[in-house]
mmCIF file of C-alpha atoms in Angstrom:
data_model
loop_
_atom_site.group_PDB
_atom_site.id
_atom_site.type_symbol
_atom_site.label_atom_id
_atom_site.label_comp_id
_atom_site.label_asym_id
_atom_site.label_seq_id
_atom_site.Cartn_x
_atom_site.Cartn_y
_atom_site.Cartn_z
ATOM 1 C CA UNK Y 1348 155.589 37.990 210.299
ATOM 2 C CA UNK Y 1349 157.310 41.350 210.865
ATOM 3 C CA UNK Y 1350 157.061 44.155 207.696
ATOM 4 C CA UNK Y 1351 159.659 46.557 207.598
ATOM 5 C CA UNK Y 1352 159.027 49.777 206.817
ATOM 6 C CA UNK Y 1353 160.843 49.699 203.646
ATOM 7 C CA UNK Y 1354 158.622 47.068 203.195
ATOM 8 C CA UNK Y 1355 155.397 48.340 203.775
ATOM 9 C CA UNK Y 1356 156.219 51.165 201.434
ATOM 10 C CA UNK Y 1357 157.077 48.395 198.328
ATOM 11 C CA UNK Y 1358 153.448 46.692 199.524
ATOM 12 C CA UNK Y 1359 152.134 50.377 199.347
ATOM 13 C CA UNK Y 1360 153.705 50.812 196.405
ATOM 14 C CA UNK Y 1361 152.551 47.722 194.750
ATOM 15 C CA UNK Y 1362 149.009 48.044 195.896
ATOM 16 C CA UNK Y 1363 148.913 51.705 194.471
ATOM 17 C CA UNK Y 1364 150.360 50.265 191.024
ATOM 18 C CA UNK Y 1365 147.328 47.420 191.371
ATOM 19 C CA UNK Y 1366 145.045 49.781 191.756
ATOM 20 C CA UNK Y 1367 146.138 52.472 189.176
ATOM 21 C CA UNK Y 1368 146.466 49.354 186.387
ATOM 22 C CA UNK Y 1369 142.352 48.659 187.973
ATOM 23 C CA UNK Y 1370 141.185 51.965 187.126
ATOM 24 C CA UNK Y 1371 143.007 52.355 183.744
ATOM 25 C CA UNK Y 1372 141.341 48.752 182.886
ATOM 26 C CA UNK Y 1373 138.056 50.027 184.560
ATOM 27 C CA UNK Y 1374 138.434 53.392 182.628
ATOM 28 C CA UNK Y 1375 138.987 51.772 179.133
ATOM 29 C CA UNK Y 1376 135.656 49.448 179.644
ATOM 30 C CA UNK Y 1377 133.870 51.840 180.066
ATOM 31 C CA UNK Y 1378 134.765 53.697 177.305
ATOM 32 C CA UNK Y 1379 133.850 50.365 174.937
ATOM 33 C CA UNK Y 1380 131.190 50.201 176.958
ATOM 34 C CA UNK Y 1381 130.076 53.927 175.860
ATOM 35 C CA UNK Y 1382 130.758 53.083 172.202
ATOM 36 C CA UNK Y 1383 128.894 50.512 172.714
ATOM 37 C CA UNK Y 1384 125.274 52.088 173.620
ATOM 38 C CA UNK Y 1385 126.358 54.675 170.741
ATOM 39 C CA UNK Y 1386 126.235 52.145 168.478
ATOM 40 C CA UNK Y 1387 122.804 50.596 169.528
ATOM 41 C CA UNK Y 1388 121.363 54.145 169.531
ATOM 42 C CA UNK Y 1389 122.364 54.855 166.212
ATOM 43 C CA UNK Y 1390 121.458 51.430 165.073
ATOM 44 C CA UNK Y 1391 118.133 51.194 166.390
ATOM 45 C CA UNK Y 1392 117.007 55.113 165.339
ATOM 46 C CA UNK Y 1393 118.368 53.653 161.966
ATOM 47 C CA UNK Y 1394 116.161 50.850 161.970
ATOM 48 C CA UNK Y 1395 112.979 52.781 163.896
ATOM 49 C CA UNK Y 1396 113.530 55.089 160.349
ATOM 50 C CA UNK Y 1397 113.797 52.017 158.170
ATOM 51 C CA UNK Y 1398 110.103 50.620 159.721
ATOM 52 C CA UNK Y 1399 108.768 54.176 159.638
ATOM 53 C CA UNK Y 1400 109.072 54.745 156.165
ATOM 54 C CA UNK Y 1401 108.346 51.147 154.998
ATOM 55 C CA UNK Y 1402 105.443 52.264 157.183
ATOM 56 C CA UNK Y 1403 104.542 54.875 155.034
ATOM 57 C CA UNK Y 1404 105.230 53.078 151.745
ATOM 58 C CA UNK Y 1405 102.925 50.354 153.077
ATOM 59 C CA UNK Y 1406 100.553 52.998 153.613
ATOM 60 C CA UNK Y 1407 100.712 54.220 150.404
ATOM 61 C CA UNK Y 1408 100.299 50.869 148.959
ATOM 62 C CA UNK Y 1409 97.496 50.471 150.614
ATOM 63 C CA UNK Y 1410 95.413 53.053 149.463
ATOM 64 C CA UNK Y 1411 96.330 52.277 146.533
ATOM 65 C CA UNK Y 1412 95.261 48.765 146.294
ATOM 66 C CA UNK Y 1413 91.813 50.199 148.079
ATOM 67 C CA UNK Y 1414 91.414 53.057 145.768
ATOM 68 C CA UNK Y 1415 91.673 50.195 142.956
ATOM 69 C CA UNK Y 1416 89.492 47.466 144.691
ATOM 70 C CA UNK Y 1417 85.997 46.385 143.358
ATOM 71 C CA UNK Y 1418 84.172 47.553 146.279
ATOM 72 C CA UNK Y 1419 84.878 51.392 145.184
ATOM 73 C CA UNK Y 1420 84.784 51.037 141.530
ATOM 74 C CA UNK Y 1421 81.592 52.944 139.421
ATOM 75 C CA UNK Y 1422 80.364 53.846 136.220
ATOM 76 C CA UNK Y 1423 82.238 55.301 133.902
ATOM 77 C CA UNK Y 1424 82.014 56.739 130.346
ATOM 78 C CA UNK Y 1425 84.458 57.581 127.749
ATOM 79 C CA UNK Y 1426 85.055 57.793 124.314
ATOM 80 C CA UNK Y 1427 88.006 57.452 121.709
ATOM 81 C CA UNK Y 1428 87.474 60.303 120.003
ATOM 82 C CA UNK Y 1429 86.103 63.241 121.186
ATOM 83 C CA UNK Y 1430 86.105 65.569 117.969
ATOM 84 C CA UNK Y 1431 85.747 63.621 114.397
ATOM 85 C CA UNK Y 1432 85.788 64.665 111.044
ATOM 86 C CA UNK Y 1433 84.261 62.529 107.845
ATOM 87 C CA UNK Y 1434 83.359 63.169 104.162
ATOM 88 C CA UNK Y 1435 80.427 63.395 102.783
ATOM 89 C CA UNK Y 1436 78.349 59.987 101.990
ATOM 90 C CA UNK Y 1437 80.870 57.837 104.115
ATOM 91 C CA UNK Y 1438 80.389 56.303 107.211
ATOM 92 C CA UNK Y 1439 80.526 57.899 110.993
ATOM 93 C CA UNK Y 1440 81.867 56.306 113.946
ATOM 94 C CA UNK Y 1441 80.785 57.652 117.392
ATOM 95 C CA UNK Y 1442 82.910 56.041 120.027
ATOM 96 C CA UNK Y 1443 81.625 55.119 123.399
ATOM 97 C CA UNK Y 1444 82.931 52.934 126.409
ATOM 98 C CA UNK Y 1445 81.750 52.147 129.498
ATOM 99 C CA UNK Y 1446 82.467 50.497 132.309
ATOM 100 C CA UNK Y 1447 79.841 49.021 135.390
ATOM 101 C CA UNK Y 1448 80.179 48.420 139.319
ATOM 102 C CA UNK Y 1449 77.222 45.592 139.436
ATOM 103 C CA UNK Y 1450 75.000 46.971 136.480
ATOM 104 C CA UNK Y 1451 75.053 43.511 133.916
ATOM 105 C CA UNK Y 1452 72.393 45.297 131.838
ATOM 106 C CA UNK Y 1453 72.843 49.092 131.625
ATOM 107 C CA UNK Y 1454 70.374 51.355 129.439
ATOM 108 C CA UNK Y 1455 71.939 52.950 126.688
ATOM 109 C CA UNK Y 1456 70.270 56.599 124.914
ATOM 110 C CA UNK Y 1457 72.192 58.888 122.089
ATOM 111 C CA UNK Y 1458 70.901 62.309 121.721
ATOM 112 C CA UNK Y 1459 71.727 65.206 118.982
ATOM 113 C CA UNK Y 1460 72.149 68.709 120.480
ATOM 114 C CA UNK Y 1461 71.169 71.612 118.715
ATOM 115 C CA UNK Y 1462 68.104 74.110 119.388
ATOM 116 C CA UNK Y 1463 66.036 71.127 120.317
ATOM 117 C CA UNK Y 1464 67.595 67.393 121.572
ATOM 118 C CA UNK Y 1465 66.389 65.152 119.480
ATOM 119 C CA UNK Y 1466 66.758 61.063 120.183
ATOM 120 C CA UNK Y 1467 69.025 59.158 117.821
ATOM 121 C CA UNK Y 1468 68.857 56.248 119.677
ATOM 122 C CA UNK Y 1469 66.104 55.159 122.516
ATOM 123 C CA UNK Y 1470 64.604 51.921 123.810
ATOM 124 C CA UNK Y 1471 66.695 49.651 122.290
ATOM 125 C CA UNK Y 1472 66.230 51.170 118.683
ATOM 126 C CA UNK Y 1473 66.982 54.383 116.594
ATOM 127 C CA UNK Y 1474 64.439 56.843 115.941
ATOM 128 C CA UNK Y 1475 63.655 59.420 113.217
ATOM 129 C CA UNK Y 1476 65.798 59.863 110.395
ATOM 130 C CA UNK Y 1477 68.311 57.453 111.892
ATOM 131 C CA UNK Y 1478 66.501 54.721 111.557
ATOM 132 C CA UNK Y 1479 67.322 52.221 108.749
ATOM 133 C CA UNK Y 1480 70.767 53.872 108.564
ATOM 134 C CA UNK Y 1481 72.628 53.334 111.606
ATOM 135 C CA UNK Y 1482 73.790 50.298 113.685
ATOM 136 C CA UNK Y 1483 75.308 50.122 117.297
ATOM 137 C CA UNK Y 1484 77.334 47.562 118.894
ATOM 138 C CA UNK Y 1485 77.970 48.233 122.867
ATOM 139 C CA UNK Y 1486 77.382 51.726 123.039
ATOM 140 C CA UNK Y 1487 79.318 52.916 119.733
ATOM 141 C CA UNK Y 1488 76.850 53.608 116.984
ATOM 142 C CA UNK Y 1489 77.705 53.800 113.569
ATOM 143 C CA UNK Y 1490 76.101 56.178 111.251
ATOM 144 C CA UNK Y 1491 76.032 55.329 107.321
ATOM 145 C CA UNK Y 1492 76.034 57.752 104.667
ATOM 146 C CA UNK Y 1493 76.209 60.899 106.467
ATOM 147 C CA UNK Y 1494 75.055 64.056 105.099
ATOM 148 C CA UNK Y 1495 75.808 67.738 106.134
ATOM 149 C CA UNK Y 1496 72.732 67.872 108.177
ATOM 150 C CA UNK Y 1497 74.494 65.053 110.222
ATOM 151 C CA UNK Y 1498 76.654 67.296 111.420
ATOM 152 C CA UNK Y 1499 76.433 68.358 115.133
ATOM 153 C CA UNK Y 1500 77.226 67.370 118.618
ATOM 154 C CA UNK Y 1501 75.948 64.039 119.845
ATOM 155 C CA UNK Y 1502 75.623 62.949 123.541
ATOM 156 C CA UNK Y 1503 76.153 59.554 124.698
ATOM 157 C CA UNK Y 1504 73.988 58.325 128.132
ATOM 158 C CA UNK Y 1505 74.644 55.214 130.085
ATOM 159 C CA UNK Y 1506 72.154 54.497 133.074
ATOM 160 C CA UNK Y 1507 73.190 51.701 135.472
ATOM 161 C CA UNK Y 1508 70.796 51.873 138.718
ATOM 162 C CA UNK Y 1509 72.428 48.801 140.489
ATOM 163 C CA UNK Y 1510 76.108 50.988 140.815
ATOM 164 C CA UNK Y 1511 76.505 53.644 142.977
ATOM 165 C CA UNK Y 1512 77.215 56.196 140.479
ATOM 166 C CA UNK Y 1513 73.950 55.252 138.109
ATOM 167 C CA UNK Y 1514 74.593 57.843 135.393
ATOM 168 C CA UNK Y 1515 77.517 58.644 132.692
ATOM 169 C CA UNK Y 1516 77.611 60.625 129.497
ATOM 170 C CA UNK Y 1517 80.363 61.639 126.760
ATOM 171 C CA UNK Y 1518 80.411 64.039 124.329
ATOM 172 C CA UNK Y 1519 81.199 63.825 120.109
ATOM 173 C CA UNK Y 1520 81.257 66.222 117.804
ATOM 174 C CA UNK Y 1521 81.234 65.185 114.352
ATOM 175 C CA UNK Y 1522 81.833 67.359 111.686
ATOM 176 C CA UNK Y 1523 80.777 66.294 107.886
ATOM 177 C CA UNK Y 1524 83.171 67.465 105.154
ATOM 178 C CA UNK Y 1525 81.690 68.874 101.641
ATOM 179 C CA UNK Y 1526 83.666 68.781 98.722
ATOM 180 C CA UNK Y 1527 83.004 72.494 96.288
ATOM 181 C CA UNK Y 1528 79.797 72.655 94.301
ATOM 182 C CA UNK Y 1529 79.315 74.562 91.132
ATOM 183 C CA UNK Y 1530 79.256 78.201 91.862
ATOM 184 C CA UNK Y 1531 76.669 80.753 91.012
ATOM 185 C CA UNK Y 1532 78.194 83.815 89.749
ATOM 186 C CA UNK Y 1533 77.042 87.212 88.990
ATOM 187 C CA UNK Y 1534 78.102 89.024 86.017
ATOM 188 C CA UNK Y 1535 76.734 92.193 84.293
ATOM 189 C CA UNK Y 1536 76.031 91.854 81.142
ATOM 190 C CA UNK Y 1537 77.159 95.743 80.139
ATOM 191 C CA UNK Y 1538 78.308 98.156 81.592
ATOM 192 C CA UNK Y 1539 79.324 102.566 81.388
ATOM 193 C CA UNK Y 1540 82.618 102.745 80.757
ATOM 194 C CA UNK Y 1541 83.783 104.907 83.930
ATOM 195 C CA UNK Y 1542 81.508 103.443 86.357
ATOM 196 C CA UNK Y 1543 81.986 101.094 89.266
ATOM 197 C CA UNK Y 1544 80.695 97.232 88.789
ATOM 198 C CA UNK Y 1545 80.790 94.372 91.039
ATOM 199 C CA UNK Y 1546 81.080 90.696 90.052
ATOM 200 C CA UNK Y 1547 79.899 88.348 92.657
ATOM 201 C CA UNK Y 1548 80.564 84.547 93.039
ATOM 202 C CA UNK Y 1549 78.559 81.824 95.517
ATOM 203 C CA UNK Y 1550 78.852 78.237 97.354
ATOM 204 C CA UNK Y 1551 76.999 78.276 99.989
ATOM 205 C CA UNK Y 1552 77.450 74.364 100.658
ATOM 206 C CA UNK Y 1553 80.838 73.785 100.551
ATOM 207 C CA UNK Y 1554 82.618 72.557 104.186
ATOM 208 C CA UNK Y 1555 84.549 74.298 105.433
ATOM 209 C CA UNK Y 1556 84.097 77.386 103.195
ATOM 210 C CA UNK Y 1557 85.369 77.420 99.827
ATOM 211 C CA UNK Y 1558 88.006 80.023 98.651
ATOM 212 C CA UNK Y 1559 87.383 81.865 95.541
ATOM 213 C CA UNK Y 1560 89.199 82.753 92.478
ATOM 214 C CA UNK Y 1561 88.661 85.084 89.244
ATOM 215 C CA UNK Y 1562 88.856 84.253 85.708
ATOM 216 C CA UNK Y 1563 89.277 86.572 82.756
ATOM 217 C CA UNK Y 1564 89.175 85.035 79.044
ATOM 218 C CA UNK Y 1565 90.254 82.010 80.830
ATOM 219 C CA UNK Y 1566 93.986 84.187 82.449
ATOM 220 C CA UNK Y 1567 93.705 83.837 86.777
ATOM 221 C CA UNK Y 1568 93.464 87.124 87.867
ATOM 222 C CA UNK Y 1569 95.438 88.115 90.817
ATOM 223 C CA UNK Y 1570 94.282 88.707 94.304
ATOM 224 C CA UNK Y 1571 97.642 90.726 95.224
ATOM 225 C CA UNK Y 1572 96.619 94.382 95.372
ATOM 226 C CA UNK Y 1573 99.676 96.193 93.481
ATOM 227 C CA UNK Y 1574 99.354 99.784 91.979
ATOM 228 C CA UNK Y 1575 98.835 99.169 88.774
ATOM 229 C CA UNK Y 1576 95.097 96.794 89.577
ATOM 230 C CA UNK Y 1577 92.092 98.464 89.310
ATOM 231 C CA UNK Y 1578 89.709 95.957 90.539
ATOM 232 C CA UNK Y 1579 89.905 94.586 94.133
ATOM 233 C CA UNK Y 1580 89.438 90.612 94.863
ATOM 234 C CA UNK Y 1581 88.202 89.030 98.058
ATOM 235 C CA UNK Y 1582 88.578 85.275 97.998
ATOM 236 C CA UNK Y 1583 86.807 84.587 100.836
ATOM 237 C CA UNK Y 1584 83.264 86.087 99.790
ATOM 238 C CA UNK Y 1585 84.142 85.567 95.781
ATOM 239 C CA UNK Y 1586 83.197 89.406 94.881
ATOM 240 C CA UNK Y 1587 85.238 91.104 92.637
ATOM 241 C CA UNK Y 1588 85.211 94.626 92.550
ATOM 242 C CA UNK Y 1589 85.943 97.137 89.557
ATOM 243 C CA UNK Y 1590 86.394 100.438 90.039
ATOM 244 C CA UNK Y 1591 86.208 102.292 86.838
ATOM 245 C CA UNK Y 1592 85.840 99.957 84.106
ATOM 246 C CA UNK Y 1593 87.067 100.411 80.576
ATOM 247 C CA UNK Y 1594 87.357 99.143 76.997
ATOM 248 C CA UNK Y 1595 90.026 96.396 78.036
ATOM 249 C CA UNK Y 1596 87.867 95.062 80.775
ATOM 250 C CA UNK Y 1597 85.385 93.575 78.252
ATOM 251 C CA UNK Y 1598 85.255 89.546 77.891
ATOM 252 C CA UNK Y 1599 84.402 86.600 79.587
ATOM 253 C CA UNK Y 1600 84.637 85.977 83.434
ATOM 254 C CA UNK Y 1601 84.243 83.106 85.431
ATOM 255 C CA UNK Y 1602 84.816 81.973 88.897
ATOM 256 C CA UNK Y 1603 86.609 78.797 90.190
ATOM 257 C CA UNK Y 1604 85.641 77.465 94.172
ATOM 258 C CA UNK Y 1605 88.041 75.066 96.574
ATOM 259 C CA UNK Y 1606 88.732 73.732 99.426
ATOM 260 C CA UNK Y 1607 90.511 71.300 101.027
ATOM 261 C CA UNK Y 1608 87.646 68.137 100.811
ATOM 262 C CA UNK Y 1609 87.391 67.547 96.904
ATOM 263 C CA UNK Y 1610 88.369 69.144 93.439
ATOM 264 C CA UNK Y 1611 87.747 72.599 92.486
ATOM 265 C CA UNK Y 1612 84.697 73.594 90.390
ATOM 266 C CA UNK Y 1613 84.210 76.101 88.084
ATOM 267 C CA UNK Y 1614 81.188 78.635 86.822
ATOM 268 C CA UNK Y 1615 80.394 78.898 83.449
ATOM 269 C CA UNK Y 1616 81.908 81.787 81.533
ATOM 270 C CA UNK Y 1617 79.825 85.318 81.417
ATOM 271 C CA UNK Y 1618 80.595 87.653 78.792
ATOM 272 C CA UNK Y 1619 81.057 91.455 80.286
ATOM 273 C CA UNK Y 1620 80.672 94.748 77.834
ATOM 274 C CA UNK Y 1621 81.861 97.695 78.263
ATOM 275 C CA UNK Y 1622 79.424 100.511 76.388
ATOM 276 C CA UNK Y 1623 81.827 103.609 75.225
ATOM 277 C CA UNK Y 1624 80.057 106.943 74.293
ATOM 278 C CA UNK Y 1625 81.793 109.327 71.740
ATOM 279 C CA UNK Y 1626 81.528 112.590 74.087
ATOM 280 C CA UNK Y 1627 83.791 112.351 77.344
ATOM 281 C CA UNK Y 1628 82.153 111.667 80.572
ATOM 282 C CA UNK Y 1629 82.817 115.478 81.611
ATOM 283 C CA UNK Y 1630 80.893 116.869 78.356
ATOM 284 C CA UNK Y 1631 78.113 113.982 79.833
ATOM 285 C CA UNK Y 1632 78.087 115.550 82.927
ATOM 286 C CA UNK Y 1633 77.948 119.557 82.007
ATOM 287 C CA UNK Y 1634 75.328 118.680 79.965
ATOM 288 C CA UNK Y 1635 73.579 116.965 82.414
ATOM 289 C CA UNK Y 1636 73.848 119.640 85.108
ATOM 290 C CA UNK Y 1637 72.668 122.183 81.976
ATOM 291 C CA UNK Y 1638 69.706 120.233 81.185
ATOM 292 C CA UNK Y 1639 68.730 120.240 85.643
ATOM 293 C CA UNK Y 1640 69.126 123.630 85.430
ATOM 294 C CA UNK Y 1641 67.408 124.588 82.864
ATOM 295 C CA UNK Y 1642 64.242 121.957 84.294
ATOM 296 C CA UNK Y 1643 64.707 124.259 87.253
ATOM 297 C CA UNK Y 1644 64.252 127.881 85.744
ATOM 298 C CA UNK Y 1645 61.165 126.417 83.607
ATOM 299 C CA UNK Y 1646 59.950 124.828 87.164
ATOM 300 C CA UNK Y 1647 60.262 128.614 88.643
ATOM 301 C CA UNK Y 1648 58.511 130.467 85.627
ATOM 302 C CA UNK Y 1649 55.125 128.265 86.030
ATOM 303 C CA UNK Y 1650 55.166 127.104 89.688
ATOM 304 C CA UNK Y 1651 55.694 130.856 91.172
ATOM 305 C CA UNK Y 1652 52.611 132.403 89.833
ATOM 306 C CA UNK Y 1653 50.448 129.065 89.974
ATOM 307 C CA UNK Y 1654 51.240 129.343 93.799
ATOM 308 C CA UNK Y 1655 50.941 132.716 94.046
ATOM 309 C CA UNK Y 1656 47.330 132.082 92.679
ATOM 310 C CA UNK Y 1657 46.960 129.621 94.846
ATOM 311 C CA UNK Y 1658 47.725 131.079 97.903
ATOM 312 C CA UNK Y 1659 45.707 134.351 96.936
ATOM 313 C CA UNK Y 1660 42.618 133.129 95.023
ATOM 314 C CA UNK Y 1661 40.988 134.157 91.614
ATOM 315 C CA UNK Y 1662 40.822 137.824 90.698
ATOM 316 C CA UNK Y 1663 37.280 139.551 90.723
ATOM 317 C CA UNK Y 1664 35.823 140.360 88.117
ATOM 318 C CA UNK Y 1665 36.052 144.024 85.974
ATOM 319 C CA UNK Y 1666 33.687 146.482 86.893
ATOM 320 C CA UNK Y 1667 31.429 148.543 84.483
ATOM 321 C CA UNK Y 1668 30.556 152.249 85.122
ATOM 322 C CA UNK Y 1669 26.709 152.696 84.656
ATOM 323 C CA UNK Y 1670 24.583 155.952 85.477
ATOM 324 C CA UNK Y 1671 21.082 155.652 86.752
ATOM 325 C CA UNK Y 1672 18.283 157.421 85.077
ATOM 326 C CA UNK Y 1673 15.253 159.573 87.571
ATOM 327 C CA UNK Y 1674 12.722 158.371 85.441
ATOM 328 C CA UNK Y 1675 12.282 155.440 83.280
ATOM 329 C CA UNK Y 1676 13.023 155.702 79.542
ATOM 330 C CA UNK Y 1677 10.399 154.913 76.696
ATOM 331 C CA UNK Y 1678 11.469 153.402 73.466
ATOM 332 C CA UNK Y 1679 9.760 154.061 70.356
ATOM 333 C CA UNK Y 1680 9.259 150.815 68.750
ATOM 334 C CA UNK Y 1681 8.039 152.312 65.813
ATOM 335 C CA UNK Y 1682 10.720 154.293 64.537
#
């Protein structure tokens, strides 16, 4: 078979077509090809992200479950209520949980702080002034019919030697409330007019504190301090504080206690004179400074020469002039 040349130029033709169409087809596959491995590379760092923080949430949850397991569980203490306030002659509640590792039979103490611990409850039983009054059920204790002198901070101890933490105490502070008592007041029963008196009111056992308030012939007197008062009230400490009494101020005063526990009480009513003199209280007082001074010149007149004499001694005695005879003289006793 003979090829023209015209011929061998269409077959070189054609072959460079074939193999221009090859390379375009070659060229394109590898570009899906390319697109390909980009899209497993982003999948799988997608998916190494996904396990990593699954991973870490695992991880978490984990720790979580061990942190929670039996195996690391101890004691613990606690109590509902830390800080508790009760009246007077009512019952006291003094919270306390606990919880065990492997201690089934824990030992239970509750102790009073003050100066001195004392034991409220020990060995299974309550001790000293508690006894008789007081019951406990787990390791709250109830205390009936407190008193003032329950008040105080109390301390509750739970001992279990099989866990690995074998000792757990709480804290309560229980504070007894006391209604006002009847006040003791002081009140003069006269007084100068002029002069400066003090009225003084007491409750020593109220809790908390009792405020204090001021009766005159039965009319509140006011503890706002305005110019036209003369007397100066402090309701916290009940004394009442006149500065110069007078005429008006006479009558009968009383004192009224409260706080926030129970009703108020009230003193019973002192009468209050006030003593007038005719002459002013300057004429009192020039005649007092008269009378000092003339004490004083009277003082002068007989202490200055009895210290003089004193100091110096007696005087001697007077002397007599006698003349002394040469010879001695011979009395007739006849004549």
């Amino acid at each position: 078979m003979r090829w023209s040349p015209s011929g061998a130029r269409t077959w070189k033709t054609s072959r460079t077509s074939q193999i221009s169409g090859i390379s375009s087809v070659s060229c394109g596959a590898c570009s899906q090809t390319l697109k390909s491995i980009s899209r497993i590379f982003q999948f799988t760092a997608q998916s190494c992200a996904r396990t990593m923080d699954s991973k870490g949430i695992l991880s978490l949850t984990l720790l979580l479950l061990l942190s929670q397991s039996p195996a690391s569980l101890s004691l613990t203490v606690s109590t509902s209520e830390a800080k508790m306030e009760v009246h007077e002659n009512t019952d006291a509640v003094l919270s306390c949980q606990f919880k065990t590792e492997k201690e089934t039979n824990p030992r239970i103490e509750w102790k009073k702080k003050g100066k001195d611990i004392h034991f409220v409850y020990f060995d299974g039983k309550f001790t000293g002034s508690f006894a008789g009054r007081a019951k406990i059920e787990g390791a709250t204790v109830t205390l009936h019919a407190v008193t003032q002198k329950d008040s105080g901070l109390y301390r509750c101890e739970v001992s279990a030697p099989a866990d690995h933490t074998n000792l757990g105490e709480v804290n309560v502070t229980l504070n007894v409330l006391v209604p006002p008592h009847t006040p003791f007041c002081e009140v003069p029963s006269s007084v100068l007019s002029g002069t400066s008196v003090e009225l003084h009111c007491k409750d020593k056992l109220s809790v908390p504190p009792s405020t204090f308030l001021w009766y005159k012939d039965n009319k509140a007197l006011s503890a706002t301090h305005t110019p036209d008062i003369v007397y100066s009230m402090d309701t916290d400490t009940g004394t009442l504080n006149i500065k110069s009494v007078s005429k008006a101020d006479s009558g009968q005063y009383r004192c009224e206690v409260s706080n926030r526990v129970g009703a108020s009480k009230s003193s019973v009513a002192h009468h209050m004179k006030v003593i007038e003199y005719p002459l002013s209280m300057t004429t009192l007082i020039a005649g007092a400074v008269g009378l000092f001074l003339l004490i004083l010149i009277c003082c002068l007149d007989v202490c200055l020469p009895l210290t003089g004499l004193l100091q110096n001694g007696p005087p001697p005695p007077p002397t007599r002039n006698v003349s002394v005879l040469p010879f001695p003289v011979v009395v007739d006793q006849e004549r």
